[in-house]
GROMACS .gro file of C-alpha atoms in nm:
model
  383
    1MET     CA    1   0.376   3.511  -0.614
    2SER     CA    2   0.095   3.273  -0.489
    3ALA     CA    3   0.116   2.902  -0.450
    4LEU     CA    4  -0.188   2.840  -0.658
    5ARG     CA    5   0.006   3.088  -0.929
    6LEU     CA    6   0.329   2.858  -0.883
    7SER     CA    7   0.157   2.561  -0.924
    8ALA     CA    8  -0.028   2.629  -1.268
    9LEU     CA    9   0.307   2.799  -1.389
   10ARG     CA   10   0.529   2.460  -1.316
   11LEU     CA   11   0.230   2.258  -1.461
   12SER     CA   12   0.223   2.390  -1.764
   13ALA     CA   13   0.655   2.387  -1.798
   14LEU     CA   14   0.593   2.047  -1.739
   15LEU     CA   15   0.316   2.001  -1.991
   16LEU     CA   16   0.521   2.185  -2.243
   17THR     CA   17   0.896   1.979  -2.198
   18ALA     CA   18   0.640   1.629  -2.167
   19ALA     CA   19   0.768   1.499  -2.422
   20CYS     CA   20   1.157   1.542  -2.413
   21VAL     CA   21   1.093   1.370  -2.035
   22GLY     CA   22   1.240   1.023  -1.932
   23THR     CA   23   0.905   0.817  -1.843
   24GLY     CA   24   1.080   0.527  -1.733
   25PHE     CA   25   0.730   0.283  -1.830
   26PRO     CA   26   0.608   0.175  -2.134
   27SER     CA   27   0.626   0.418  -2.404
   28ALA     CA   28   0.814   0.343  -2.731
   29ALA     CA   29   1.156   0.471  -2.854
   30ALA     CA   30   1.261   0.474  -3.207
   31ASP     CA   31   1.553   0.226  -3.174
   32ALA     CA   32   1.355  -0.046  -3.009
   33PRO     CA   33   1.150  -0.392  -3.180
   34ARG     CA   34   0.785  -0.264  -3.168
   35SER     CA   35   0.694  -0.569  -2.930
   36GLU     CA   36   0.988  -0.404  -2.709
   37PRO     CA   37   0.905  -0.075  -2.637
   38ARG     CA   38   1.231   0.139  -2.421
   39PRO     CA   39   1.154   0.364  -2.175
   40PRO     CA   40   1.274   0.740  -2.346
   41ALA     CA   41   1.550   0.909  -2.122
   42SER     CA   42   1.544   1.275  -2.124
   43ALA     CA   43   1.971   1.438  -2.123
   44ALA     CA   44   1.861   1.564  -1.775
   45LEU     CA   45   1.804   1.224  -1.649
   46LEU     CA   46   2.076   1.054  -1.832
   47ASP     CA   47   2.331   1.309  -1.638
   48ALA     CA   48   2.152   1.222  -1.269
   49MET     CA   49   2.243   0.856  -1.345
   50ARG     CA   50   2.633   0.981  -1.460
   51ARG     CA   51   2.637   1.184  -1.176
   52ASP     CA   52   2.510   0.923  -0.927
   53LEU     CA   53   2.542   0.560  -1.073
   54GLY     CA   54   2.791   0.648  -1.303
   55LEU     CA   55   2.694   0.544  -1.616
   56THR     CA   56   2.753   0.657  -1.907
   57PRO     CA   57   2.448   0.817  -2.144
   58ALA     CA   58   2.417   0.491  -2.367
   59ALA     CA   59   2.467   0.217  -2.032
   60ALA     CA   60   2.189   0.462  -1.826
   61ARG     CA   61   1.949   0.404  -2.164
   62GLU     CA   62   1.996   0.049  -2.159
   63ARG     CA   63   1.952   0.019  -1.793
   64LEU     CA   64   1.633   0.189  -1.796
   65ALA     CA   65   1.512  -0.043  -2.105
   66ASP     CA   66   1.649  -0.402  -1.862
   67GLU     CA   67   1.518  -0.255  -1.590
   68TRP     CA   68   1.133  -0.172  -1.772
   69ARG     CA   69   1.147  -0.555  -1.875
   70ALA     CA   70   1.228  -0.679  -1.504
   71ALA     CA   71   0.888  -0.509  -1.342
   72ARG     CA   72   0.762  -0.663  -1.601
   73THR     CA   73   0.894  -1.029  -1.532
   74GLU     CA   74   0.876  -1.001  -1.202
   75ARG     CA   75   0.532  -0.990  -1.181
   76ALA     CA   76   0.491  -1.342  -1.414
   77ALA     CA   77   0.756  -1.461  -1.286
   78ARG     CA   78   0.568  -1.479  -0.862
   79LYS     CA   79   0.260  -1.620  -1.067
   80ALA     CA   80   0.446  -1.890  -1.266
   81ALA     CA   81   0.631  -1.987  -0.902
   82GLY     CA   82   0.311  -2.000  -0.680
   83ALA     CA   83   0.426  -2.138  -0.339
   84ALA     CA   84   0.798  -2.230  -0.424
   85TYR     CA   85   0.861  -1.798  -0.456
   86GLY     CA   86   1.194  -1.716  -0.316
   87GLY     CA   87   1.168  -1.384  -0.427
   88ALA     CA   88   1.384  -1.198  -0.704
   89TRP     CA   89   1.625  -0.930  -0.739
   90PHE     CA   90   1.733  -0.710  -1.067
   91ASP     CA   91   2.099  -0.746  -1.166
   92ALA     CA   92   2.261  -0.439  -1.324
   93GLY     CA   93   2.546  -0.612  -1.451
   94ARG     CA   94   2.398  -0.845  -1.673
   95GLY     CA   95   2.051  -0.675  -1.679
   96ARG     CA   96   1.878  -0.950  -1.611
   97LEU     CA   97   1.641  -1.054  -1.336
   98THR     CA   98   1.701  -1.341  -1.134
   99VAL     CA   99   1.375  -1.513  -0.934
  100ALA     CA  100   1.469  -1.784  -0.651
  101VAL     CA  101   1.242  -2.110  -0.641
  102THR     CA  102   1.219  -2.391  -0.374
  103GLU     CA  103   1.102  -2.714  -0.573
  104ARG     CA  104   1.307  -2.750  -0.886
  105ARG     CA  105   0.957  -2.815  -1.090
  106ALA     CA  106   0.892  -2.424  -1.069
  107ALA     CA  107   1.270  -2.363  -1.240
  108THR     CA  108   1.128  -2.440  -1.561
  109ASP     CA  109   0.770  -2.211  -1.572
  110VAL     CA  110   0.983  -1.946  -1.438
  111ARG     CA  111   1.258  -1.946  -1.723
  112ASP     CA  112   0.932  -1.905  -1.978
  113THR     CA  113   0.862  -1.615  -1.828
  114GLY     CA  114   1.178  -1.459  -1.933
  115ALA     CA  115   1.387  -1.473  -1.580
  116ASP     CA  116   1.700  -1.628  -1.474
  117VAL     CA  117   1.645  -1.882  -1.153
  118ARG     CA  118   1.765  -2.026  -0.837
  119LEU     CA  119   1.704  -2.271  -0.598
  120VAL     CA  120   1.685  -2.174  -0.270
  121GLU     CA  121   1.638  -2.392   0.059
  122HIS     CA  122   1.366  -2.064   0.216
  123SER     CA  123   1.044  -1.944   0.007
  124ALA     CA  124   1.019  -1.604   0.091
  125ALA     CA  125   0.696  -1.622   0.252
  126HIS     CA  126   0.896  -1.851   0.493
  127LEU     CA  127   1.158  -1.580   0.511
  128ASP     CA  128   0.895  -1.306   0.584
  129ALA     CA  129   0.724  -1.496   0.894
  130ALA     CA  130   1.105  -1.541   1.044
  131LYS     CA  131   1.134  -1.177   0.996
  132GLY     CA  132   0.794  -1.146   1.161
  133ARG     CA  133   0.905  -1.354   1.492
  134LEU     CA  134   1.227  -1.066   1.469
  135ASP     CA  135   0.914  -0.788   1.422
  136LYS     CA  136   0.807  -0.874   1.793
  137LEU     CA  137   1.144  -0.867   1.949
  138LYS     CA  138   1.295  -0.581   2.154
  139ALA     CA  139   1.556  -0.428   1.953
  140PRO     CA  140   1.881  -0.243   2.162
  141PRO     CA  141   1.990   0.111   1.964
  142GLY     CA  142   2.327  -0.087   1.829
  143VAL     CA  143   2.084  -0.304   1.606
  144ALA     CA  144   1.999  -0.079   1.278
  145SER     CA  145   1.756  -0.270   1.117
  146TRP     CA  146   1.670  -0.641   0.980
  147ARG     CA  147   1.480  -0.715   0.625
  148VAL     CA  148   1.438  -1.094   0.439
  149ASP     CA  149   1.721  -1.079   0.192
  150HIS     CA  150   1.639  -1.285  -0.108
  151ARG     CA  151   1.958  -1.319  -0.282
  152ALA     CA  152   2.095  -1.400   0.079
  153ASN     CA  153   1.785  -1.659   0.130
  154ARG     CA  154   1.797  -1.524   0.491
  155VAL     CA  155   1.717  -1.296   0.746
  156VAL     CA  156   1.951  -1.011   0.763
  157VAL     CA  157   2.016  -0.826   1.067
  158ASP     CA  158   2.232  -0.492   1.030
  159VAL     CA  159   2.432  -0.417   1.378
  160VAL     CA  160   2.636  -0.052   1.380
  161ASN     CA  161   2.989  -0.104   1.394
  162ALA     CA  162   3.072   0.083   1.749
  163HIS     CA  163   2.767  -0.176   1.902
  164ARG     CA  164   2.872  -0.493   1.729
  165ALA     CA  165   3.066  -0.627   2.077
  166ASP     CA  166   2.776  -0.486   2.295
  167ASP     CA  167   2.595  -0.698   2.548
  168ASP     CA  168   2.221  -0.679   2.453
  169VAL     CA  169   2.303  -0.671   2.025
  170SER     CA  170   2.493  -1.032   2.150
  171ALA     CA  171   2.164  -1.100   2.350
  172PHE     CA  172   1.941  -0.985   2.049
  173LEU     CA  173   2.123  -1.144   1.793
  174ARG     CA  174   2.092  -1.511   2.032
  175ARG     CA  175   1.755  -1.488   2.014
  176ALA     CA  176   1.717  -1.352   1.655
  177ARG     CA  177   1.902  -1.661   1.541
  178ALA     CA  178   1.689  -1.913   1.753
  179THR     CA  179   1.413  -1.759   1.563
  180ALA     CA  180   1.529  -1.755   1.176
  181PRO     CA  181   1.762  -1.772   0.927
  182VAL     CA  182   2.017  -1.495   1.036
  183GLN     CA  183   2.238  -1.328   0.864
  184VAL     CA  184   2.459  -1.042   1.047
  185ASP     CA  185   2.582  -0.764   0.857
  186SER     CA  186   2.744  -0.396   0.966
  187VAL     CA  187   2.667  -0.051   0.907
  188PRO     CA  188   2.870   0.257   1.016
  189GLN     CA  189   2.591   0.468   1.159
  190ALA     CA  190   2.243   0.399   1.328
  191PRO     CA  191   1.974   0.563   1.122
  192ARG     CA  192   1.737   0.853   1.167
  193THR     CA  193   1.455   1.030   1.035
  194TYR     CA  194   1.486   1.312   0.821
  195ALA     CA  195   1.233   1.626   0.985
  196ALA     CA  196   1.435   1.938   1.015
  197GLY     CA  197   1.353   2.282   1.195
  198THR     CA  198   1.182   2.568   0.970
  199VAL     CA  199   1.459   2.708   0.729
  200GLY     CA  200   1.385   2.831   0.336
  201GLY     CA  201   1.305   2.641   0.050
  202ASP     CA  202   1.052   2.463  -0.123
  203PRO     CA  203   0.884   2.267   0.159
  204TYR     CA  204   0.572   2.216   0.401
  205TYR     CA  205   0.552   2.313   0.774
  206THR     CA  206   0.358   2.226   1.061
  207GLY     CA  207   0.453   2.348   1.395
  208ASN     CA  208   0.861   2.445   1.362
  209VAL     CA  209   0.917   2.103   1.135
  210ARG     CA  210   1.002   2.123   0.777
  211CYS     CA  211   0.920   1.850   0.581
  212SER     CA  212   0.855   1.731   0.175
  213ILE     CA  213   0.516   1.677  -0.024
  214GLY     CA  214   0.599   1.270  -0.148
  215PHE     CA  215   0.297   1.253  -0.394
  216SER     CA  216  -0.042   1.423  -0.477
  217VAL     CA  217  -0.353   1.190  -0.423
  218HIS     CA  218  -0.669   1.335  -0.517
  219GLY     CA  219  -0.783   1.537  -0.264
  220GLY     CA  220  -0.435   1.656  -0.107
  221PHE     CA  221  -0.087   1.463  -0.064
  222VAL     CA  222   0.131   1.135   0.129
  223THR     CA  223   0.399   1.232   0.329
  224ALA     CA  224   0.601   1.103   0.648
  225GLY     CA  225   0.403   1.013   0.983
  226HIS     CA  226   0.673   1.130   1.174
  227CYS     CA  227   0.630   1.477   1.016
  228GLY     CA  228   0.334   1.554   1.177
  229ARG     CA  229  -0.019   1.392   1.380
  230ALA     CA  230  -0.363   1.393   1.294
  231GLY     CA  231  -0.525   1.727   1.340
  232ALA     CA  232  -0.163   1.922   1.304
  233ALA     CA  233  -0.229   2.226   1.046
  234VAL     CA  234   0.004   2.229   0.776
  235ARG     CA  235   0.166   2.565   0.611
  236GLY     CA  236   0.263   2.547   0.264
  237TRP     CA  237   0.596   2.684   0.083
  238ASP     CA  238   0.488   3.040   0.153
  239GLY     CA  239   0.402   3.009   0.501
  240SER     CA  240   0.036   3.094   0.402
  241ASP     CA  241  -0.238   2.801   0.549
  242MET     CA  242  -0.234   2.468   0.316
  243GLY     CA  243  -0.449   2.154   0.511
  244THR     CA  244  -0.411   1.936   0.749
  245PHE     CA  245  -0.321   1.574   0.880
  246GLN     CA  246  -0.626   1.372   0.807
  247GLY     CA  247  -0.400   1.073   0.958
  248SER     CA  248  -0.100   0.963   1.010
  249SER     CA  249   0.106   0.687   1.146
  250PHE     CA  250   0.428   0.679   1.344
  251PRO     CA  251   0.621   0.472   1.451
  252GLY     CA  252   0.553   0.102   1.328
  253ASP     CA  253   0.468   0.286   1.017
  254ASP     CA  254   0.569   0.572   0.902
  255TYR     CA  255   0.313   0.765   0.658
  256ALA     CA  256   0.030   1.020   0.678
  257TYR     CA  257  -0.228   1.191   0.422
  258VAL     CA  258  -0.296   1.603   0.445
  259SER     CA  259  -0.558   1.694   0.328
  260ILE     CA  260  -0.535   2.053   0.134
  261GLY     CA  261  -0.723   2.374   0.082
  262HIS     CA  262  -0.714   2.696   0.092
  263GLY     CA  263  -0.651   2.759  -0.280
  264TRP     CA  264  -0.362   2.493  -0.311
  265TRP     CA  265  -0.426   2.228  -0.575
  266THR     CA  266  -0.267   1.897  -0.634
  267VAL     CA  267  -0.029   1.821  -0.983
  268PRO     CA  268   0.100   1.487  -1.098
  269VAL     CA  269   0.452   1.599  -1.029
  270VAL     CA  270   0.766   1.501  -0.899
  271LEU     CA  271   1.007   1.846  -0.877
  272GLY     CA  272   1.312   1.804  -1.071
  273TRP     CA  273   1.422   2.118  -0.914
  274GLY     CA  274   1.633   2.264  -1.163
  275ALA     CA  275   1.867   1.859  -1.198
  276ILE     CA  276   1.625   1.741  -1.462
  277PRO     CA  277   1.268   1.856  -1.569
  278ASP     CA  278   0.964   1.814  -1.340
  279ARG     CA  279   0.860   1.472  -1.324
  280LEU     CA  280   0.525   1.354  -1.467
  281VAL     CA  281   0.371   1.070  -1.255
  282ARG     CA  282   0.188   0.798  -1.426
  283GLY     CA  283   0.129   0.504  -1.224
  284SER     CA  284   0.276   0.331  -0.879
  285ALA     CA  285   0.395  -0.001  -1.048
  286GLU     CA  286   0.690  -0.113  -0.801
  287ALA     CA  287   1.010  -0.149  -0.898
  288PRO     CA  288   1.220  -0.451  -0.815
  289VAL     CA  289   1.537  -0.492  -0.622
  290GLY     CA  290   1.827  -0.364  -0.791
  291SER     CA  291   1.663  -0.130  -0.960
  292SER     CA  292   1.770   0.252  -1.028
  293ILE     CA  293   1.556   0.511  -0.831
  294CYS     CA  294   1.582   0.854  -0.709
  295ARG     CA  295   1.448   1.102  -0.464
  296SER     CA  296   1.303   1.473  -0.514
  297GLY     CA  297   1.344   1.624  -0.127
  298SER     CA  298   1.281   1.994  -0.034
  299THR     CA  299   1.671   2.004   0.123
  300THR     CA  300   1.936   1.789  -0.128
  301LYS     CA  301   1.621   1.836  -0.370
  302TRP     CA  302   1.715   1.588  -0.668
  303HIS     CA  303   1.926   1.263  -0.629
  304CYS     CA  304   1.941   0.917  -0.746
  305GLY     CA  305   2.102   0.547  -0.639
  306GLN     CA  306   1.995   0.220  -0.647
  307LEU     CA  307   1.662  -0.023  -0.496
  308LEU     CA  308   1.835  -0.216  -0.238
  309ALA     CA  309   1.587  -0.405  -0.016
  310LYS     CA  310   1.265  -0.463   0.038
  311ASN     CA  311   1.017  -0.561   0.378
  312GLU     CA  312   1.307  -0.412   0.641
  313THR     CA  313   1.282  -0.340   0.991
  314VAL     CA  314   1.444  -0.026   1.055
  315ASN     CA  315   1.517   0.083   1.418
  316TYR     CA  316   1.601   0.433   1.461
  317SER     CA  317   1.845   0.561   1.680
  318ASP     CA  318   1.580   0.740   1.913
  319GLY     CA  319   1.420   0.419   1.963
  320THR     CA  320   1.141   0.370   1.737
  321VAL     CA  321   1.045   0.054   1.498
  322VAL     CA  322   0.920   0.116   1.186
  323HIS     CA  323   0.821  -0.201   0.967
  324GLN     CA  324   0.740  -0.267   0.563
  325LEU     CA  325   1.015   0.000   0.442
  326THR     CA  326   1.239  -0.017   0.138
  327LYS     CA  327   1.610   0.013   0.146
  328THR     CA  328   1.763   0.242  -0.104
  329SER     CA  329   2.152   0.426  -0.144
  330VAL     CA  330   2.007   0.711  -0.182
  331CYS     CA  331   2.139   1.019   0.036
  332ALA     CA  332   1.918   1.254   0.243
  333GLN     CA  333   1.934   1.465   0.492
  334GLY     CA  334   1.726   1.670   0.787
  335GLY     CA  335   1.383   1.830   0.606
  336ASP     CA  336   1.385   1.536   0.332
  337SER     CA  337   1.135   1.378   0.509
  338GLY     CA  338   0.813   1.248   0.369
  339GLY     CA  339   0.950   1.370  -0.001
  340SER     CA  340   0.929   1.121  -0.282
  341PHE     CA  341   1.091   0.848  -0.406
  342ILE     CA  342   1.048   0.779  -0.817
  343SER     CA  343   1.147   0.489  -1.041
  344GLY     CA  344   1.073   0.644  -1.389
  345ASP     CA  345   0.744   0.763  -1.406
  346GLN     CA  346   0.641   0.563  -1.117
  347ALA     CA  347   0.578   0.659  -0.755
  348GLN     CA  348   0.767   0.440  -0.531
  349GLY     CA  349   0.725   0.563  -0.159
  350VAL     CA  350   0.825   0.878   0.076
  351THR     CA  351   1.116   0.938   0.272
  352SER     CA  352   1.107   0.805   0.607
  353GLY     CA  353   1.500   0.810   0.726
  354GLY     CA  354   1.848   0.732   0.699
  355TRP     CA  355   2.187   0.767   0.807
  356GLY     CA  356   2.445   0.940   0.598
  357ASN     CA  357   2.435   1.267   0.413
  358CYS     CA  358   2.488   1.408   0.068
  359THR     CA  359   2.789   1.513   0.109
  360SER     CA  360   2.992   1.215   0.243
  361GLY     CA  361   2.694   0.934   0.147
  362GLY     CA  362   2.473   0.684   0.316
  363GLU     CA  363   2.161   0.492   0.310
  364THR     CA  364   1.803   0.584   0.319
  365TRP     CA  365   1.467   0.425   0.374
  366PHE     CA  366   1.141   0.451   0.191
  367GLN     CA  367   0.767   0.364   0.285
  368PRO     CA  368   0.555   0.225  -0.023
  369VAL     CA  369   0.349   0.452  -0.168
  370ASN     CA  370   0.090   0.179  -0.238
  371GLU     CA  371   0.101   0.040   0.134
  372ILE     CA  372  -0.016   0.458   0.211
  373LEU     CA  373  -0.298   0.440  -0.113
  374GLN     CA  374  -0.472   0.143   0.060
  375ARG     CA  375  -0.463   0.254   0.443
  376TYR     CA  376  -0.617   0.587   0.386
  377GLY     CA  377  -0.872   0.471   0.067
  378LEU     CA  378  -0.676   0.706  -0.163
  379ARG     CA  379  -0.631   0.763  -0.509
  380LEU     CA  380  -0.296   0.863  -0.717
  381HIS     CA  381  -0.329   1.177  -0.902
  382THR     CA  382  -0.148   1.063  -1.240
  383ALA     CA  383  -0.080   1.246  -1.554
   0.00000   0.00000   0.00000
């Protein structure tokens, strides 16, 4: 079957079932008040959240509604806090968004947006600047990543357990503490990227590397930069010519833009791989830390987890460093690189790398999609 025909069949099936597919962002549900619409959730999405997050259907529906409200509240609260903004995070247990502020006078305005408030020492701008100074340091292999943690009100540095006592790790931590308010945590493994050798599935290929499509944009798709360099030819799942890498950035960043032709076209779809119906993409509103999030990739298909942190710098095991990644508890494996991270019906980013696998578990990072769209002047293909 041709790629064109397969895409048409997928899109037709998706449109026929669109009414019962959970979308995660504004769409009224029958049991919700008119002023507070609830995002619908398909049975398959609820099953994925049960499998990966341990939630009952009722709890999953409630969480999706809480996350939808939190995403709206975060935007209003950030504006209300102004320079006193110290970050925000979603508490899944309480179903509430907490916003940190550095000044008591900002607390009332933030509470008026519907958020809880915590008074902290450092503003988000101060912590971002401190992390920026760490980004200029050369990290040894035993340092896995570092990020701003708004809940801790610190820059958190993750160190691989087996290398915690290494001299070069200790030296890095001394330099880090001299330039930023630092907290040190441990992780079991060093992260790595998720490209893989050529195998079967529903991927795309460049050379002998298999990766996964992220999101359709008008004219092509976005994916991970480590999957191919600008000018590299791309083949589709069936081995036919598909397109060309028009732009690619790795390391430092991990994103790329592939233009397509040869009879291929784009659709605003993320594959559910039979675990759930294929998902329509309706936008790219950024979900807050603490939200549930799902990933689609050509190796491990569909998995869900939690958004753990934003703007994290990752030091991959081969020595490459990537900035401004978002950390999740979703598993992934080789060949999943470039694949879609989505929250409800909102595109979040493309898979970069991680540690662990989908048997024993692990953590995975993605490059936020809005940064990629802005970098290449692209327009997300939405339903």
